[in-house]
mmCIF file of N, CA and C and ligand atoms in Angstrom:
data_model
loop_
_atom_site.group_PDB
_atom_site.id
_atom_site.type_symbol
_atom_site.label_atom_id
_atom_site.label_comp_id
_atom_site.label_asym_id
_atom_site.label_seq_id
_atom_site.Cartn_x
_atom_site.Cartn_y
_atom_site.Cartn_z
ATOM 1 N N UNK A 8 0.831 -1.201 0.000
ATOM 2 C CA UNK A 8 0.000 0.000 0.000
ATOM 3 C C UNK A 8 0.863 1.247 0.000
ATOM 4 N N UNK A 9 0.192 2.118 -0.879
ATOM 5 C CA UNK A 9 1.253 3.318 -0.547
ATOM 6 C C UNK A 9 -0.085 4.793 -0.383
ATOM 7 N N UNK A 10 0.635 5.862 -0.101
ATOM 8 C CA UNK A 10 0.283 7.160 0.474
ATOM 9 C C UNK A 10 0.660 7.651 -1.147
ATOM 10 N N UNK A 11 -0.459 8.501 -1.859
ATOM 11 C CA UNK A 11 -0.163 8.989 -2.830
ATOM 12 C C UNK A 11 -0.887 10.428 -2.053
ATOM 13 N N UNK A 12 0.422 11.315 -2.091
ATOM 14 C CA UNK A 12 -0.048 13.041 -1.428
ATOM 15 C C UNK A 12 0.099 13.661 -2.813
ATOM 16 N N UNK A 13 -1.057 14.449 -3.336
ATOM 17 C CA UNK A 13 -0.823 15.061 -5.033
ATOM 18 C C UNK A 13 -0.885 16.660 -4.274
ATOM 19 N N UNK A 14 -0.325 17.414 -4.359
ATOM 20 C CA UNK A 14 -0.919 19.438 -3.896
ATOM 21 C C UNK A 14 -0.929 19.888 -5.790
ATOM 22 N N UNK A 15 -2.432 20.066 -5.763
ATOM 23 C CA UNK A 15 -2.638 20.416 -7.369
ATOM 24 C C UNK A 15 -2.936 22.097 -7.429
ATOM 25 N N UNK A 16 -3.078 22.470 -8.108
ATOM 26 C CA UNK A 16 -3.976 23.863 -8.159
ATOM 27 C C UNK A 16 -5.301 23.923 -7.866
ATOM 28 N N UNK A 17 -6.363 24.429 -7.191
ATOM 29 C CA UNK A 17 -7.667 24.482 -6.673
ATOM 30 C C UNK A 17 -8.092 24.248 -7.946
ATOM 31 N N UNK A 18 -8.429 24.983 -9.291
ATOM 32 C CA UNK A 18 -8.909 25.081 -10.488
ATOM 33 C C UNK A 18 -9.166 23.662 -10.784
ATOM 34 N N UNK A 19 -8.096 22.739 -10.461
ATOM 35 C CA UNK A 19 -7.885 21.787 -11.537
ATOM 36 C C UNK A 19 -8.784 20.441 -10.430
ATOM 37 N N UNK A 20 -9.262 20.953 -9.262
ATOM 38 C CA UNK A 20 -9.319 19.432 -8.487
ATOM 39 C C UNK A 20 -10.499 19.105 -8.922
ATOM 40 N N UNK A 21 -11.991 19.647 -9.425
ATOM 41 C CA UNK A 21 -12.919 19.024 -10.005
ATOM 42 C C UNK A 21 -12.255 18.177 -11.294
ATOM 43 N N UNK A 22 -11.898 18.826 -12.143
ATOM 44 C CA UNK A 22 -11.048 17.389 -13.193
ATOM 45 C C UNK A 22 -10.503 15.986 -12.529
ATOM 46 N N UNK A 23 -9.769 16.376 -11.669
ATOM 47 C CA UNK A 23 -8.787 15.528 -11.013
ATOM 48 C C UNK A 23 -9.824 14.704 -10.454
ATOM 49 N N UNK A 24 -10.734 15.092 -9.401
ATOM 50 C CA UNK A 24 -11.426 13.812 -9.113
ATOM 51 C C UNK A 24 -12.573 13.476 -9.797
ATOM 52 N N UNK A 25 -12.817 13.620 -10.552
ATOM 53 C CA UNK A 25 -13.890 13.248 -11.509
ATOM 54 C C UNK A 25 -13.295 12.325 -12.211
ATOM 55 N N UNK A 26 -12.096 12.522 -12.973
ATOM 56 C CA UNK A 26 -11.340 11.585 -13.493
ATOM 57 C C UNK A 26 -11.021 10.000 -12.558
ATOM 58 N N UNK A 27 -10.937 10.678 -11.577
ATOM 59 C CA UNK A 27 -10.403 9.806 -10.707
ATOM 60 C C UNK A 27 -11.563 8.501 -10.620
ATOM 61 N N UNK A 28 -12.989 9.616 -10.171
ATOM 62 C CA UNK A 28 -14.344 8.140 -9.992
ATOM 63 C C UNK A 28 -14.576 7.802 -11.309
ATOM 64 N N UNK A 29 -14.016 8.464 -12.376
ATOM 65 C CA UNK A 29 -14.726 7.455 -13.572
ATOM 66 C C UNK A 29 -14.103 6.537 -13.525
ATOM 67 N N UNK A 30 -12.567 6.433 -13.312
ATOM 68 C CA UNK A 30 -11.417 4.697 -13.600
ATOM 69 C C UNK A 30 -11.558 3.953 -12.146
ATOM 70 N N UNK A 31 -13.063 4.493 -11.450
ATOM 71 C CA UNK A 31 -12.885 4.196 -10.181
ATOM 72 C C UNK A 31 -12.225 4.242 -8.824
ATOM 73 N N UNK A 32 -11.857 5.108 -8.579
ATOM 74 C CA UNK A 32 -11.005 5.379 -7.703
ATOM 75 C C UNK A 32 -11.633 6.390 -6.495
ATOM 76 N N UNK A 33 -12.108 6.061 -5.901
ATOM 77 C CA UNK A 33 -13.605 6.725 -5.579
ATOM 78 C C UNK A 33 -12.666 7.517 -4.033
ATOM 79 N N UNK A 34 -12.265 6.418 -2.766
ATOM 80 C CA UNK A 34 -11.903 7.141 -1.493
ATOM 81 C C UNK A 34 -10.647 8.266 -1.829
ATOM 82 N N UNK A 35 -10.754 9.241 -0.902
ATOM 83 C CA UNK A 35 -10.214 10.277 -0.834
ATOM 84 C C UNK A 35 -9.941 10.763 0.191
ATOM 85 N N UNK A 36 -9.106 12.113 0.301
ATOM 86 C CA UNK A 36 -9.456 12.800 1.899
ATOM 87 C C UNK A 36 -8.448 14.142 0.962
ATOM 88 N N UNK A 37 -9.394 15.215 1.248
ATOM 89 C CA UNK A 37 -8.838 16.940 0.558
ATOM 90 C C UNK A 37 -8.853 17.476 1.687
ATOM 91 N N UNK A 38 -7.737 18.729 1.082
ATOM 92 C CA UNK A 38 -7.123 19.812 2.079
ATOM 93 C C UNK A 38 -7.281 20.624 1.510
ATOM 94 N N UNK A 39 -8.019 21.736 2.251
ATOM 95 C CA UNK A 39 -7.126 23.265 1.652
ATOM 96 C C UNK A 39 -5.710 23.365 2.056
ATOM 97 N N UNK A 40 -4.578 23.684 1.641
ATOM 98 C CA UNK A 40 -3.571 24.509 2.170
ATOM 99 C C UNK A 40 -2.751 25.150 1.535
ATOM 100 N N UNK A 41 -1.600 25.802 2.068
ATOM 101 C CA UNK A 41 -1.107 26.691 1.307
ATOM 102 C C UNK A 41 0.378 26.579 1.064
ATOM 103 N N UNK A 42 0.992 26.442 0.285
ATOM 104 C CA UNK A 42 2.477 26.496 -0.176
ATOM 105 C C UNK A 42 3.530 26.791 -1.153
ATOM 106 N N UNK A 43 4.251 26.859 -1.141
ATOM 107 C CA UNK A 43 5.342 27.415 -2.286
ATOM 108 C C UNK A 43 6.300 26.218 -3.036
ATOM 109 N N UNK A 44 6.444 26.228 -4.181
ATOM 110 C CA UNK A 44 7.557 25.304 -4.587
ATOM 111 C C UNK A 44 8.723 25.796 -4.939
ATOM 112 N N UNK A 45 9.443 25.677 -6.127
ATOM 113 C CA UNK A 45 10.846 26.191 -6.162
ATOM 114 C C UNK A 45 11.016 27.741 -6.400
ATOM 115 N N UNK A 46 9.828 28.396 -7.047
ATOM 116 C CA UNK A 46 9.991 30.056 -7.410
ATOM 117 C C UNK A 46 9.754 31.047 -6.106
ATOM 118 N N UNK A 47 9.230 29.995 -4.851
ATOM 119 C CA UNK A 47 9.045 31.089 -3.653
ATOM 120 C C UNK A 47 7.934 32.008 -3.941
ATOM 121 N N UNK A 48 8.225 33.252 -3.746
ATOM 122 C CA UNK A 48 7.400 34.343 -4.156
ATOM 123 C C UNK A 48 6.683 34.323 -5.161
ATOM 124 N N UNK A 49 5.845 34.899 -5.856
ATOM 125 C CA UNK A 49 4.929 35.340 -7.086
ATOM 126 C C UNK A 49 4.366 36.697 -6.784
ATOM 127 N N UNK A 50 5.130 37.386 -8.175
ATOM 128 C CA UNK A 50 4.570 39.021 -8.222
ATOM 129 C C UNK A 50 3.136 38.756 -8.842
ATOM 130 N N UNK A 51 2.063 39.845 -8.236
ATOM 131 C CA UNK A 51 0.745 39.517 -8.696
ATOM 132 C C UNK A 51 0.777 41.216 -9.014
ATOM 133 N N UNK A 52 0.239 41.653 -10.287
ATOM 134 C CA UNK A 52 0.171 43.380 -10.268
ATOM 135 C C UNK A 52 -1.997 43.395 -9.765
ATOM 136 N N UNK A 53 -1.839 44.549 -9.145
ATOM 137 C CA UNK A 53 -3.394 44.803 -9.060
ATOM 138 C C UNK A 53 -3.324 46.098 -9.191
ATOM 139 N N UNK A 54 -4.028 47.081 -9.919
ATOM 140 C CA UNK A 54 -4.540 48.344 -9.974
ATOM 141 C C UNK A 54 -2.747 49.246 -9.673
ATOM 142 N N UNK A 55 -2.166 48.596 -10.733
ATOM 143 C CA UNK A 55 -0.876 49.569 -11.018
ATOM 144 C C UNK A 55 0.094 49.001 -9.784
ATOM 145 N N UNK A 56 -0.067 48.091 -8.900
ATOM 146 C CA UNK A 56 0.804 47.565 -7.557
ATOM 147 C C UNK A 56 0.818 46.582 -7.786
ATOM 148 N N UNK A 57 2.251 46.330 -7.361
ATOM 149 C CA UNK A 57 3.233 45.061 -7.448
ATOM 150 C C UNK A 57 3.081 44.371 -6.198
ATOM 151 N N UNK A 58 2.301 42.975 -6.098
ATOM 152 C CA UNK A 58 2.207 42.851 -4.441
ATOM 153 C C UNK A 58 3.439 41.158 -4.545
ATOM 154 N N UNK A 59 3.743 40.672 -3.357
ATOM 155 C CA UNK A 59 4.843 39.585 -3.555
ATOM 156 C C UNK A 59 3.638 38.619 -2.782
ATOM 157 N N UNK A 60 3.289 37.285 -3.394
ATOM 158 C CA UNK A 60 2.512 36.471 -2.411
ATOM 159 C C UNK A 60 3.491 34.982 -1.899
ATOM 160 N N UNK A 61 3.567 34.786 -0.834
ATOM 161 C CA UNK A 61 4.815 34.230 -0.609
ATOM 162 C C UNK A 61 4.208 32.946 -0.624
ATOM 163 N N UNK A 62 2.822 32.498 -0.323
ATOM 164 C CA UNK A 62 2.408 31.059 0.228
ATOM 165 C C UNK A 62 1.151 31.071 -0.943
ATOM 166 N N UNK A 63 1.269 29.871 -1.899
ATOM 167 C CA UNK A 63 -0.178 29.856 -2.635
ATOM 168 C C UNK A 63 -1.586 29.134 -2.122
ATOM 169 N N UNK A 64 -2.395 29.239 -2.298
ATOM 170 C CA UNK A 64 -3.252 28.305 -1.994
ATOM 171 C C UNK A 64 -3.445 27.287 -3.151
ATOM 172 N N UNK A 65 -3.645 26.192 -2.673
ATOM 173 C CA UNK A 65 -3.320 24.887 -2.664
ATOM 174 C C UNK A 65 -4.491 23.901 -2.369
ATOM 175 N N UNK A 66 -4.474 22.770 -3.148
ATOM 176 C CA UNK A 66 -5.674 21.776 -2.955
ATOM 177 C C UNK A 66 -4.845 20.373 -2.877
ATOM 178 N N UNK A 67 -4.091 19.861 -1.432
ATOM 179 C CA UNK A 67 -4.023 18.673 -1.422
ATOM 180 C C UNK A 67 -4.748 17.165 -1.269
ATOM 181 N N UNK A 68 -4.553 16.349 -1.902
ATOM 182 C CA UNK A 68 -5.245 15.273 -2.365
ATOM 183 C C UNK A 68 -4.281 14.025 -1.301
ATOM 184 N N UNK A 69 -5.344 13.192 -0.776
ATOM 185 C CA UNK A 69 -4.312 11.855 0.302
ATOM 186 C C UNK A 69 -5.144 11.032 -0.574
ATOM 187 N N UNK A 70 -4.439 9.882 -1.595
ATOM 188 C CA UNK A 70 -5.459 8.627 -1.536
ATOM 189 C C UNK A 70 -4.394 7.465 -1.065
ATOM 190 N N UNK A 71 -5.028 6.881 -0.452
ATOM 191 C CA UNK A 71 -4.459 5.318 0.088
ATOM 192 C C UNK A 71 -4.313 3.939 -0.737
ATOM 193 N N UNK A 72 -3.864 3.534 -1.593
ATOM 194 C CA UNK A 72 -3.823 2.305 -2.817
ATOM 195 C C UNK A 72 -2.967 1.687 -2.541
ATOM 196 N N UNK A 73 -3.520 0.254 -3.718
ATOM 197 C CA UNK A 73 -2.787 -1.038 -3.918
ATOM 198 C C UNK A 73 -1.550 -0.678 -4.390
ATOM 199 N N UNK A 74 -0.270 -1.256 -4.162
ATOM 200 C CA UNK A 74 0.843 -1.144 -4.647
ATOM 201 C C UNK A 74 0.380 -1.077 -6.662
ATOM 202 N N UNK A 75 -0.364 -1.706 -7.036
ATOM 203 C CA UNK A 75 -0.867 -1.752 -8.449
ATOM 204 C C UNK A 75 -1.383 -1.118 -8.900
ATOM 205 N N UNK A 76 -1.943 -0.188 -8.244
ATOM 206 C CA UNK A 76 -2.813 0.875 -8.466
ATOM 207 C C UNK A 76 -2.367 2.846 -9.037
ATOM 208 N N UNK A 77 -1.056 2.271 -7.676
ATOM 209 C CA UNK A 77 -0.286 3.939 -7.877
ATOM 210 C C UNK A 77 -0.461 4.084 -9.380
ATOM 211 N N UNK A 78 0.681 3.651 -10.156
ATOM 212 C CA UNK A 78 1.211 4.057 -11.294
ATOM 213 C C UNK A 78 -0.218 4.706 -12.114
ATOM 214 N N UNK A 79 -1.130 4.121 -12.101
ATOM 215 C CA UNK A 79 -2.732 4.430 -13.130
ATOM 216 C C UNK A 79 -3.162 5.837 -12.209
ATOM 217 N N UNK A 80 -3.227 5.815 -10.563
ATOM 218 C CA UNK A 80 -3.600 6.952 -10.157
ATOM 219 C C UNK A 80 -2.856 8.139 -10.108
ATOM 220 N N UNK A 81 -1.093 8.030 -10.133
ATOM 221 C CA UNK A 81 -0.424 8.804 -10.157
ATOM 222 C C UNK A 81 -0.797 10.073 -11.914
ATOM 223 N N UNK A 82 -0.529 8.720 -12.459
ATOM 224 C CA UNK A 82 -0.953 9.448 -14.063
ATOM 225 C C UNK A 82 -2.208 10.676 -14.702
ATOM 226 N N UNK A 83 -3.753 9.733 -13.841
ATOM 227 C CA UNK A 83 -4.889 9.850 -14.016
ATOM 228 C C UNK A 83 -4.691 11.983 -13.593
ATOM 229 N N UNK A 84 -3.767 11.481 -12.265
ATOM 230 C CA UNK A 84 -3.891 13.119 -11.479
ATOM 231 C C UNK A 84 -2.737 14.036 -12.158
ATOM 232 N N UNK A 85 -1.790 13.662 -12.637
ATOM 233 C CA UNK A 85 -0.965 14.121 -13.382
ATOM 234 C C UNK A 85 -1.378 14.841 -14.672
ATOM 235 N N UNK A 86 -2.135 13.969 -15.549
ATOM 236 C CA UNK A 86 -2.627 14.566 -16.815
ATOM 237 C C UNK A 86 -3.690 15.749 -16.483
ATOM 238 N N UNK A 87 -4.557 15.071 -15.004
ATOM 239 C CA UNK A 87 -5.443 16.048 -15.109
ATOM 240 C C UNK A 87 -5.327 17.377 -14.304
ATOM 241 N N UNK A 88 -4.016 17.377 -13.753
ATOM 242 C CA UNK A 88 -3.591 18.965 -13.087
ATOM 243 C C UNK A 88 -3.079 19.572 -13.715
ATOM 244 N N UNK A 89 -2.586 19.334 -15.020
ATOM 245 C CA UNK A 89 -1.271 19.751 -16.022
ATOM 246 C C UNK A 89 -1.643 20.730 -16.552
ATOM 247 N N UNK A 90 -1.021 22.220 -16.499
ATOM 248 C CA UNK A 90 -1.646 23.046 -17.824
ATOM 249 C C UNK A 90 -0.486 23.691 -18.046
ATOM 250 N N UNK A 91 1.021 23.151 -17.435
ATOM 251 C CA UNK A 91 2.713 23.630 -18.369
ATOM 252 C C UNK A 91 2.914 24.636 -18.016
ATOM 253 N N UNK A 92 2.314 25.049 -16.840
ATOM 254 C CA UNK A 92 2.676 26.427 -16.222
ATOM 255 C C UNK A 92 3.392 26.596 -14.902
ATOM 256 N N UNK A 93 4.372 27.220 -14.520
ATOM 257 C CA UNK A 93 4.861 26.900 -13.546
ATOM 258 C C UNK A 93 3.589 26.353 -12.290
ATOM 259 N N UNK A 94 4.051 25.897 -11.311
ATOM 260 C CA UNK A 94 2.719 25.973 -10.159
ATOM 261 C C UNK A 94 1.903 24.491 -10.320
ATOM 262 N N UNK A 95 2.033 24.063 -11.035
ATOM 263 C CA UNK A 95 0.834 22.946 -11.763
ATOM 264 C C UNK A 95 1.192 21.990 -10.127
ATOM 265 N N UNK A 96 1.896 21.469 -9.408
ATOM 266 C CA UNK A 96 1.957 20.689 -8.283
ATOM 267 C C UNK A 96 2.691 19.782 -8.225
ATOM 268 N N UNK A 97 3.179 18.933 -6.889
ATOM 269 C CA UNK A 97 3.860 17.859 -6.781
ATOM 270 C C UNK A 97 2.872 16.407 -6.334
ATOM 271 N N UNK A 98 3.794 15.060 -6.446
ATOM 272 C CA UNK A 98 2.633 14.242 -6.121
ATOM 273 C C UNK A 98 3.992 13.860 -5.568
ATOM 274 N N UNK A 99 3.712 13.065 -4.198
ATOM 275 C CA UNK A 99 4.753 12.381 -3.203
ATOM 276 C C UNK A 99 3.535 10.986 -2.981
ATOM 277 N N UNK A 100 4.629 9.609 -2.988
ATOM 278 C CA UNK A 100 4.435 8.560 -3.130
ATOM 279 C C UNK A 100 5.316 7.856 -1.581
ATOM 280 N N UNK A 101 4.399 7.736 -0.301
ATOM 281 C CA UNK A 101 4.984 7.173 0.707
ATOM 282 C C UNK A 101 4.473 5.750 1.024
ATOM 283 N N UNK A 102 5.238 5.063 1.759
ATOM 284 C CA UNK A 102 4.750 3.600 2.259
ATOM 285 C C UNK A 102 3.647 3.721 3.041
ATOM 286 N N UNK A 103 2.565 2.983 3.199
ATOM 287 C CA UNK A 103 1.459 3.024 4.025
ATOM 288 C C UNK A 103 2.003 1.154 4.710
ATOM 289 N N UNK A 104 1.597 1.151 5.886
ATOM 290 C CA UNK A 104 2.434 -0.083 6.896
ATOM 291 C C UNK A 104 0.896 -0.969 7.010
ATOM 292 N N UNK A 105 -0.485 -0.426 7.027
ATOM 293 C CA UNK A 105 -1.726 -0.982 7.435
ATOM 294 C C UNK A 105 -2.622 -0.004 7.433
ATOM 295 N N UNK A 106 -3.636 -0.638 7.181
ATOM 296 C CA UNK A 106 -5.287 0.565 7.191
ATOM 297 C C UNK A 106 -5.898 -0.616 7.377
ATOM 298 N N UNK A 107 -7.132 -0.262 8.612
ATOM 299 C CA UNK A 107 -7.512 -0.060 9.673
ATOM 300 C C UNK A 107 -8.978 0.335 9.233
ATOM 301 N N UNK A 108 -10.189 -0.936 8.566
ATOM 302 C CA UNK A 108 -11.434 -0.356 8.704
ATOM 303 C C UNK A 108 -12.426 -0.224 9.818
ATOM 304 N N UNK A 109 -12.776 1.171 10.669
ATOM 305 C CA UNK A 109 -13.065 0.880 12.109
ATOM 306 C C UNK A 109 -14.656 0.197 11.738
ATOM 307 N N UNK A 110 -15.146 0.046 11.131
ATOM 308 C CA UNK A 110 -16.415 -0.557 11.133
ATOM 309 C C UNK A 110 -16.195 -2.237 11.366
ATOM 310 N N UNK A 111 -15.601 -2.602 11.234
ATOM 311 C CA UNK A 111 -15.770 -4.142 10.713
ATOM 312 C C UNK A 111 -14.045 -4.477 11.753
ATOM 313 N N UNK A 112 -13.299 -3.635 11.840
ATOM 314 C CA UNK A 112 -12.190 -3.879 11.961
ATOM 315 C C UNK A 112 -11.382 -4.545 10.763
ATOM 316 N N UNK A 113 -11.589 -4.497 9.509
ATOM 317 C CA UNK A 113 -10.791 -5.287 8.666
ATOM 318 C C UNK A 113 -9.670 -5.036 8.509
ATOM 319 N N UNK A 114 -8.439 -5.392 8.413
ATOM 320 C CA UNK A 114 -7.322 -4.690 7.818
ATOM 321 C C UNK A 114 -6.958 -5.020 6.295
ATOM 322 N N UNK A 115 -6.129 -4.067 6.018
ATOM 323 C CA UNK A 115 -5.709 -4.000 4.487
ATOM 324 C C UNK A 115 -4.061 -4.717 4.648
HETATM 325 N N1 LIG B 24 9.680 19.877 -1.823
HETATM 326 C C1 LIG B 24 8.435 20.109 -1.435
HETATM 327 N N2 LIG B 24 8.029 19.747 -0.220
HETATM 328 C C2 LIG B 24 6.762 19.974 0.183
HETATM 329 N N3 LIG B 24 5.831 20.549 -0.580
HETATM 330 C C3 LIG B 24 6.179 20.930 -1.818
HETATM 331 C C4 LIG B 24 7.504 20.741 -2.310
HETATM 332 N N4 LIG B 24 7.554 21.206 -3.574
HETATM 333 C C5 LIG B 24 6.327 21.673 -3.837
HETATM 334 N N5 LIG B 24 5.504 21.517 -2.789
HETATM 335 C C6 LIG B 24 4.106 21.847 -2.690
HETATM 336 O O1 LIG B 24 3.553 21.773 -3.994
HETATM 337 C C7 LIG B 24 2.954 23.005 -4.351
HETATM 338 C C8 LIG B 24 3.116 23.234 -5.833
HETATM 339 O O2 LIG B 24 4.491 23.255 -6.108
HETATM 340 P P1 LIG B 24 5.014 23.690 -7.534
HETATM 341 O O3 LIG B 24 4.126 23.150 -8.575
HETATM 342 O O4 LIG B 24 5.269 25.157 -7.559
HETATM 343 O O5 LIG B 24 6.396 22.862 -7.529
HETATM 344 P P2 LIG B 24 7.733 23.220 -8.282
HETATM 345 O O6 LIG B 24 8.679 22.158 -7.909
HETATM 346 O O7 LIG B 24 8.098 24.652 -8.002
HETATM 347 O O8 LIG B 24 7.332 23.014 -9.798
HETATM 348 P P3 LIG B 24 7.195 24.170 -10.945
HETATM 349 O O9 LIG B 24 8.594 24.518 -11.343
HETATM 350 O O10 LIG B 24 6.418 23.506 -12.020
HETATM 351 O O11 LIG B 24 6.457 25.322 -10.315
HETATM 352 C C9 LIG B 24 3.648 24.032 -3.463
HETATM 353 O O12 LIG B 24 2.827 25.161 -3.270
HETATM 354 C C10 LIG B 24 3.854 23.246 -2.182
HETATM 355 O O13 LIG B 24 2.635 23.216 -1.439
HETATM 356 MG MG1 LIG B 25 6.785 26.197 -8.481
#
């Protein structure tokens, strides 16, 4: 099992999970939050002013999968956050050790 963490652009997360329940991939768990990747800052102009925004907002994605599964979900969220512009997001791929259904107690 692994931890697939995607931080996409807000814009793009209706694609992203829509895509996601059509190839089936239905559980989830979203975040708002906010962060920066390698450019740091971003000048934004408004009404003739140069403002610096240091932290973006951000739509992180947790899904929990079969070792068989990553590679199709990694992709699915990849194609569908993509628009070649700086900012588009990272996806981090960690070990998951057990999950834990509290209804039934089943484990994975
Ligand atoms: N190394 C990192 N550790 C933790 N979070 C990160 C890291 N890199 C990026 N992020 C998160 O991903 C978000 C989007 O990052 P971003 O797409 O700007 O990455 P990037 O590496 O700068 O790529 P690009 O050059 O395409 O902008 C950031 O706002 C931050 O929340
Ligand atoms: Mg960046």
């Amino acid at each position: 099992m692994k931890l697939i963490l995607a931080i996409i652009r807000p814009e793009k997360f209706e694609d992203v999970k829509n895509t996601l329940e059509r190839r089936g991939y239905i559980p989830m768990t979203v975040m708002e939050v906010k962060g920066r990747g390698e450019q740091k800052g971003i000048k934004l102009s408004y009404r003739g002013r140069t403002f610096e925004v240091d932290l973006l907002d951000k739509i992180q994605i947790e899904i929990v999968a079969k070792d068989e599964d990553v590679d199709e979900i990694v992709n699915i969220i990849a194609e569908s956050a993509r628009t070649g512009r700086i900012g588009d997001g990272r996806i981090f791929i960690i070990p998951v050790e057990k999950s834990i259904k509290i209804r039934t107690g089943e484990e994975d």
